PDB file of C-alpha atoms in Angstrom:
ATOM      1  CA  THR U   1     173.565  33.693 154.719  1.00  0.00           C
ATOM      2  CA  VAL U   2     176.144  32.294 152.281  1.00  0.00           C
ATOM      3  CA  ALA U   3     174.801  28.620 152.110  1.00  0.00           C
ATOM      4  CA  ARG U   4     171.897  26.740 153.627  1.00  0.00           C
ATOM      5  CA  THR U   5     170.923  23.061 153.114  1.00  0.00           C
ATOM      6  CA  THR U   6     167.540  22.741 151.615  1.00  0.00           C
ATOM      7  CA  GLY U   7     164.638  21.914 154.250  1.00  0.00           C
ATOM      8  CA  SER U   8     167.026  22.946 157.213  1.00  0.00           C
ATOM      9  CA  PRO U   9     165.436  25.356 159.809  1.00  0.00           C
ATOM     10  CA  SER U  10     166.403  28.881 160.218  1.00  0.00           C
ATOM     11  CA  LEU U  11     169.195  29.008 162.835  1.00  0.00           C
ATOM     12  CA  ALA U  12     169.715  32.684 162.798  1.00  0.00           C
ATOM     13  CA  SER U  13     168.622  33.094 166.293  1.00  0.00           C
ATOM     14  CA  ALA U  14     169.942  29.767 167.657  1.00  0.00           C
ATOM     15  CA  PRO U  15     172.478  30.350 170.557  1.00  0.00           C
ATOM     16  CA  THR U  16     176.154  29.044 170.135  1.00  0.00           C
ATOM     17  CA  GLY U  17     177.035  25.562 171.268  1.00  0.00           C
ATOM     18  CA  TYR U  18     174.850  22.526 171.378  1.00  0.00           C
ATOM     19  CA  THR U  19     170.994  23.108 171.913  1.00  0.00           C
ATOM     20  CA  THR U  20     167.738  20.985 171.245  1.00  0.00           C
ATOM     21  CA  ARG U  21     165.141  23.181 169.512  1.00  0.00           C
ATOM     22  CA  SER U  22     161.721  22.477 168.037  1.00  0.00           C
ATOM     23  CA  PHE U  23     161.178  23.464 164.322  1.00  0.00           C
ATOM     24  CA  GLY U  24     158.141  22.656 162.348  1.00  0.00           C
ATOM     25  CA  GLY U  25     156.846  20.236 165.091  1.00  0.00           C
ATOM     26  CA  LYS U  26     160.096  18.255 165.112  1.00  0.00           C
ATOM     27  CA  GLU U  27     162.824  18.072 167.592  1.00  0.00           C
ATOM     28  CA  TRP U  28     166.207  19.066 166.220  1.00  0.00           C
ATOM     29  CA  ARG U  29     169.816  18.942 167.679  1.00  0.00           C
ATOM     30  CA  THR U  30     171.774  21.937 166.685  1.00  0.00           C
ATOM     31  CA  TYR U  31     175.334  23.251 167.072  1.00  0.00           C
ATOM     32  CA  VAL U  32     176.219  26.675 166.371  1.00  0.00           C
ATOM     33  CA  LEU U  33     179.845  28.127 165.984  1.00  0.00           C
ATOM     34  CA  GLU U  34     180.558  31.779 165.680  1.00  0.00           C
ATOM     35  CA  GLN U  35     184.126  33.201 165.123  1.00  0.00           C
ATOM     36  CA  GLY U  36     185.726  35.844 163.503  1.00  0.00           C
ATOM     37  CA  GLY U  37     182.302  37.268 162.180  1.00  0.00           C
ATOM     38  CA  ILE U  38     181.499  34.045 160.699  1.00  0.00           C
ATOM     39  CA  ARG U  39     178.539  31.919 162.042  1.00  0.00           C
ATOM     40  CA  ILE U  40     178.290  28.158 161.196  1.00  0.00           C
ATOM     41  CA  ALA U  41     175.332  26.213 162.120  1.00  0.00           C
ATOM     42  CA  THR U  42     174.381  22.598 161.770  1.00  0.00           C
ATOM     43  CA  ALA U  43     171.130  20.769 162.695  1.00  0.00           C
ATOM     44  CA  ASP U  44     169.883  17.058 162.805  1.00  0.00           C
ATOM     45  CA  ARG U  45     166.467  15.834 163.316  1.00  0.00           C
ATOM     46  CA  ILE U  46     166.417  13.681 166.421  1.00  0.00           C
ATOM     47  CA  ASP U  47     163.915  11.243 165.009  1.00  0.00           C
ATOM     48  CA  VAL U  48     166.124  10.631 161.873  1.00  0.00           C
ATOM     49  CA  ARG U  49     169.122  10.158 164.164  1.00  0.00           C
ATOM     50  CA  GLU U  50     167.258   7.716 166.332  1.00  0.00           C
ATOM     51  CA  ASN U  51     166.161   5.609 163.235  1.00  0.00           C
ATOM     52  CA  LEU U  52     169.672   5.693 162.061  1.00  0.00           C
ATOM     53  CA  LEU U  53     171.146   4.321 165.309  1.00  0.00           C
ATOM     54  CA  ARG U  54     168.436   1.812 165.435  1.00  0.00           C
ATOM     55  CA  ASP U  55     169.188   0.693 161.962  1.00  0.00           C
ATOM     56  CA  ILE U  56     172.878   0.365 162.775  1.00  0.00           C
ATOM     57  CA  ALA U  57     172.136  -1.392 165.988  1.00  0.00           C
ATOM     58  CA  LEU U  58     170.010  -3.956 164.156  1.00  0.00           C
ATOM     59  CA  THR U  59     172.404  -4.310 161.423  1.00  0.00           C
ATOM     60  CA  ALA U  60     175.399  -5.054 163.719  1.00  0.00           C
ATOM     61  CA  GLY U  61     173.418  -6.705 166.598  1.00  0.00           C
ATOM     62  CA  ILE U  62     171.486  -9.295 164.740  1.00  0.00           C
ATOM     63  CA  PRO U  63     174.477 -11.049 162.925  1.00  0.00           C
ATOM     64  CA  PHE U  64     176.319 -10.609 166.281  1.00  0.00           C
ATOM     65  CA  ALA U  65     173.654 -12.473 168.134  1.00  0.00           C
ATOM     66  CA  LEU U  66     173.321 -15.018 165.435  1.00  0.00           C
ATOM     67  CA  ALA U  67     176.894 -15.597 165.443  1.00  0.00           C
ATOM     68  CA  LEU U  68     177.127 -15.838 169.098  1.00  0.00           C
ATOM     69  CA  THR U  69     174.227 -18.254 169.403  1.00  0.00           C
ATOM     70  CA  GLY U  70     175.641 -20.496 166.642  1.00  0.00           C
ATOM     71  CA  SER U  71     179.047 -20.524 168.460  1.00  0.00           C
ATOM     72  CA  LEU U  72     177.454 -21.474 171.666  1.00  0.00           C
ATOM     73  CA  VAL U  73     175.557 -24.312 170.128  1.00  0.00           C
ATOM     74  CA  LEU U  74     178.574 -25.572 168.425  1.00  0.00           C
ATOM     75  CA  LEU U  75     180.546 -25.148 171.457  1.00  0.00           C
ATOM     76  CA  TRP U  76     178.004 -27.188 173.465  1.00  0.00           C
ATOM     77  CA  PHE U  77     178.131 -30.060 170.818  1.00  0.00           C
ATOM     78  CA  GLY U  78     181.773 -29.887 170.689  1.00  0.00           C
ATOM     79  CA  ILE U  79     182.191 -30.222 174.421  1.00  0.00           C
ATOM     80  CA  GLY U  80     179.655 -32.967 174.636  1.00  0.00           C
ATOM     81  CA  ARG U  81     181.297 -35.008 171.970  1.00  0.00           C
ATOM     82  CA  GLY U  82     184.589 -34.466 173.591  1.00  0.00           C
ATOM     83  CA  LEU U  83     183.298 -35.533 177.144  1.00  0.00           C
ATOM     84  CA  ARG U  84     181.482 -38.667 175.684  1.00  0.00           C
ATOM     85  CA  PRO U  85     184.548 -40.939 176.326  1.00  0.00           C
ATOM     86  CA  LEU U  86     184.617 -39.745 179.898  1.00  0.00           C
ATOM     87  CA  GLU U  87     180.833 -40.449 180.436  1.00  0.00           C
ATOM     88  CA  GLN U  88     181.571 -44.013 178.864  1.00  0.00           C
ATOM     89  CA  LEU U  89     184.402 -44.362 181.297  1.00  0.00           C
ATOM     90  CA  ARG U  90     182.235 -43.470 184.142  1.00  0.00           C
ATOM     91  CA  VAL U  91     179.446 -45.761 183.272  1.00  0.00           C
ATOM     92  CA  ALA U  92     181.941 -48.651 182.695  1.00  0.00           C
ATOM     93  CA  LEU U  93     183.440 -48.130 186.162  1.00  0.00           C
ATOM     94  CA  ALA U  94     180.034 -47.634 187.832  1.00  0.00           C
ATOM     95  CA  LEU U  95     178.734 -50.882 186.320  1.00  0.00           C
ATOM     96  CA  ARG U  96     181.975 -52.811 187.022  1.00  0.00           C
ATOM     97  CA  GLN U  97     181.929 -55.581 189.737  1.00  0.00           C
ATOM     98  CA  PRO U  98     184.692 -55.185 192.430  1.00  0.00           C
ATOM     99  CA  ASP U  99     186.187 -58.727 191.519  1.00  0.00           C
ATOM    100  CA  ASP U 100     186.070 -58.100 187.811  1.00  0.00           C
ATOM    101  CA  ALA U 101     189.680 -58.374 186.515  1.00  0.00           C
ATOM    102  CA  SER U 102     188.952 -57.906 182.896  1.00  0.00           C
ATOM    103  CA  ALA U 103     190.162 -55.033 180.782  1.00  0.00           C
ATOM    104  CA  LEU U 104     188.032 -52.030 180.293  1.00  0.00           C
ATOM    105  CA  PRO U 105     185.904 -52.088 177.232  1.00  0.00           C
ATOM    106  CA  ALA U 106     187.416 -50.506 174.019  1.00  0.00           C
ATOM    107  CA  MET U 107     186.189 -47.034 173.741  1.00  0.00           C
ATOM    108  CA  SER U 108     187.000 -44.398 170.831  1.00  0.00           C
ATOM    109  CA  SER U 109     188.709 -41.634 172.781  1.00  0.00           C
ATOM    110  CA  PRO U 110     190.649 -38.533 171.588  1.00  0.00           C
ATOM    111  CA  PRO U 111     194.526 -38.592 171.961  1.00  0.00           C
ATOM    112  CA  GLU U 112     194.261 -35.967 174.794  1.00  0.00           C
ATOM    113  CA  LEU U 113     192.301 -38.576 177.026  1.00  0.00           C
ATOM    114  CA  ARG U 114     194.311 -41.713 176.245  1.00  0.00           C
ATOM    115  CA  PRO U 115     196.653 -41.018 179.119  1.00  0.00           C
ATOM    116  CA  LEU U 116     193.707 -40.792 181.492  1.00  0.00           C
ATOM    117  CA  VAL U 117     192.163 -44.035 180.339  1.00  0.00           C
ATOM    118  CA  GLU U 118     195.629 -45.982 180.557  1.00  0.00           C
ATOM    119  CA  THR U 119     196.300 -44.595 183.980  1.00  0.00           C
ATOM    120  CA  VAL U 120     192.698 -45.834 185.082  1.00  0.00           C
ATOM    121  CA  GLU U 121     193.466 -49.261 183.526  1.00  0.00           C
ATOM    122  CA  ARG U 122     196.932 -49.484 185.304  1.00  0.00           C
ATOM    123  CA  LEU U 123     195.295 -48.491 188.534  1.00  0.00           C
ATOM    124  CA  LEU U 124     192.519 -51.227 188.184  1.00  0.00           C
ATOM    125  CA  ALA U 125     195.319 -53.702 187.534  1.00  0.00           C
ATOM    126  CA  ARG U 126     197.126 -52.817 190.601  1.00  0.00           C
ATOM    127  CA  THR U 127     193.978 -52.910 192.709  1.00  0.00           C
ATOM    128  CA  HIS U 128     193.320 -56.337 191.480  1.00  0.00           C
ATOM    129  CA  ALA U 129     196.905 -57.583 192.129  1.00  0.00           C
ATOM    130  CA  ALA U 130     196.486 -56.045 195.641  1.00  0.00           C
ATOM    131  CA  ILE U 131     193.251 -57.983 196.169  1.00  0.00           C
ATOM    132  CA  ASP U 132     194.834 -61.150 194.868  1.00  0.00           C
ATOM    133  CA  ARG U 133     197.662 -60.863 197.255  1.00  0.00           C
ATOM    134  CA  GLU U 134     195.291 -60.198 200.257  1.00  0.00           C
ATOM    135  CA  ARG U 135     193.249 -63.257 199.235  1.00  0.00           C
ATOM    136  CA  ARG U 136     196.401 -65.478 199.006  1.00  0.00           C
ATOM    137  CA  PHE U 137     197.539 -64.057 202.367  1.00  0.00           C
ATOM    138  CA  THR U 138     194.255 -64.694 204.024  1.00  0.00           C
ATOM    139  CA  ASP U 139     194.133 -68.326 202.619  1.00  0.00           C
ATOM    140  CA  ASP U 140     197.739 -68.951 203.816  1.00  0.00           C
ATOM    141  CA  ALA U 141     197.046 -67.639 207.161  1.00  0.00           C
ATOM    142  CA  ALA U 142     193.973 -69.773 207.680  1.00  0.00           C
ATOM    143  CA  HIS U 143     195.967 -72.685 206.672  1.00  0.00           C
ATOM    144  CA  GLU U 144     198.897 -71.968 208.800  1.00  0.00           C
ATOM    145  CA  LEU U 145     196.808 -71.093 212.021  1.00  0.00           C
ATOM    146  CA  ARG U 146     194.676 -74.088 211.777  1.00  0.00           C
ATOM    147  CA  SER U 147     197.227 -76.612 212.764  1.00  0.00           C
ATOM    148  CA  PRO U 148     198.554 -74.711 215.986  1.00  0.00           C
ATOM    149  CA  LEU U 149     195.121 -73.988 217.066  1.00  0.00           C
ATOM    150  CA  THR U 150     193.937 -77.647 216.658  1.00  0.00           C
ATOM    151  CA  GLY U 151     196.963 -78.754 218.689  1.00  0.00           C
ATOM    152  CA  ILE U 152     196.349 -76.318 221.452  1.00  0.00           C
ATOM    153  CA  LYS U 153     192.702 -77.235 221.567  1.00  0.00           C
ATOM    154  CA  THR U 154     193.476 -80.884 221.873  1.00  0.00           C
ATOM    155  CA  ASN U 155     196.155 -80.450 224.542  1.00  0.00           C
ATOM    156  CA  LEU U 156     193.707 -78.315 226.615  1.00  0.00           C
ATOM    157  CA  GLN U 157     191.035 -81.166 226.273  1.00  0.00           C
ATOM    158  CA  VAL U 158     193.621 -83.705 227.417  1.00  0.00           C
ATOM    159  CA  LEU U 159     194.499 -81.454 230.355  1.00  0.00           C
ATOM    160  CA  GLN U 160     191.048 -81.043 231.478  1.00  0.00           C
ATOM    161  CA  LEU U 161     190.399 -84.927 231.292  1.00  0.00           C
ATOM    162  CA  ALA U 162     193.784 -85.561 233.009  1.00  0.00           C
ATOM    163  CA  SER U 163     193.070 -82.895 235.821  1.00  0.00           C
ATOM    164  CA  SER U 164     190.063 -84.830 237.110  1.00  0.00           C
ATOM    165  CA  ARG U 165     192.099 -87.934 237.678  1.00  0.00           C
ATOM    166  CA  PRO U 166     194.843 -87.829 240.030  1.00  0.00           C
ATOM    167  CA  GLU U 167     196.740 -90.875 238.468  1.00  0.00           C
ATOM    168  CA  HIS U 168     197.154 -88.849 235.293  1.00  0.00           C
ATOM    169  CA  GLU U 169     198.940 -85.845 236.884  1.00  0.00           C
ATOM    170  CA  GLY U 170     201.984 -86.442 234.604  1.00  0.00           C
ATOM    171  CA  LEU U 171     199.844 -86.471 231.497  1.00  0.00           C
ATOM    172  CA  ALA U 172     198.352 -83.236 232.625  1.00  0.00           C
ATOM    173  CA  GLY U 173     201.683 -81.615 232.975  1.00  0.00           C
ATOM    174  CA  GLN U 174     202.863 -82.858 229.520  1.00  0.00           C
ATOM    175  CA  ALA U 175     199.546 -81.750 227.953  1.00  0.00           C
ATOM    176  CA  LEU U 176     200.171 -78.089 229.631  1.00  0.00           C
ATOM    177  CA  SER U 177     203.614 -78.178 228.220  1.00  0.00           C
ATOM    178  CA  SER U 178     202.587 -79.233 224.779  1.00  0.00           C
ATOM    179  CA  ALA U 179     199.772 -76.441 224.923  1.00  0.00           C
ATOM    180  CA  GLU U 180     202.494 -73.884 225.894  1.00  0.00           C
ATOM    181  CA  SER U 181     204.549 -74.995 222.919  1.00  0.00           C
ATOM    182  CA  GLY U 182     201.558 -74.699 220.537  1.00  0.00           C
ATOM    183  CA  VAL U 183     201.023 -71.088 221.814  1.00  0.00           C
ATOM    184  CA  LEU U 184     204.826 -70.275 221.049  1.00  0.00           C
ATOM    185  CA  ARG U 185     204.461 -71.929 217.602  1.00  0.00           C
ATOM    186  CA  LEU U 186     201.200 -70.044 216.964  1.00  0.00           C
ATOM    187  CA  GLN U 187     202.898 -66.696 217.990  1.00  0.00           C
ATOM    188  CA  ALA U 188     205.867 -67.487 215.547  1.00  0.00           C
ATOM    189  CA  THR U 189     203.605 -68.240 212.903  1.00  0.00           C
ATOM    190  CA  LEU U 190     201.656 -64.988 213.360  1.00  0.00           C
ATOM    191  CA  ASP U 191     205.018 -62.970 213.364  1.00  0.00           C
ATOM    192  CA  GLN U 192     205.905 -64.624 210.166  1.00  0.00           C
ATOM    193  CA  LEU U 193     202.597 -64.093 208.559  1.00  0.00           C
ATOM    194  CA  LEU U 194     202.594 -60.245 209.574  1.00  0.00           C
ATOM    195  CA  MET U 195     206.205 -60.004 208.003  1.00  0.00           C
ATOM    196  CA  LEU U 196     204.844 -61.712 204.855  1.00  0.00           C
ATOM    197  CA  ALA U 197     202.100 -59.201 204.731  1.00  0.00           C
ATOM    198  CA  ARG U 198     204.414 -56.277 205.000  1.00  0.00           C
ATOM    199  CA  LEU U 199     206.594 -57.713 202.226  1.00  0.00           C
ATOM    200  CA  ASP U 200     203.743 -58.169 199.941  1.00  0.00           C
ATOM    201  CA  GLY U 201     202.476 -54.824 200.396  1.00  0.00           C
ATOM    202  CA  ARG U 202     205.566 -53.278 199.083  1.00  0.00           C
ATOM    203  CA  PRO U 203     205.425 -52.024 195.546  1.00  0.00           C
TER     204      PRO U 203
END
């Protein structure tokens, strides 16, 4: 034996290669290399190795776990703060009445979300403009159809009264002709209103 570490077990009888042996009631991991008449043996206590590995794992794992937890908490708060303007926009749209044409309430949003908010505002403006066009069209249609329908109704009533009296046969024919003219005028009015609706619906 040329050299031996103090406290190490005797490895004179240990086989070459890796083995696990018991010396002094302790488990040792040994490695023996024999070449050219020279025998080199190393040994390491398994409990010391396991304690060292546990210390390394705790030393590296605890800071990593703390850093990961802190990063997740910061990320959660950052995402929540970043999405807060979207939540405000959702609440504002949910509480908004269908006929409300006012602008959206001012909200502090990051520059990345401003295009979305502006797009929603433009969409609301176009929607209200379309609703106003439909309302005007409905009012115009009701006004334009009222007169022809009243005329047709009146002529039909005259026709009904004249049909019961033979001496008013000419009046009945005239009422029928007027009713037909009213129907034609009503049809023309409907065609014009439909054309107006198609024109108003174009962007």
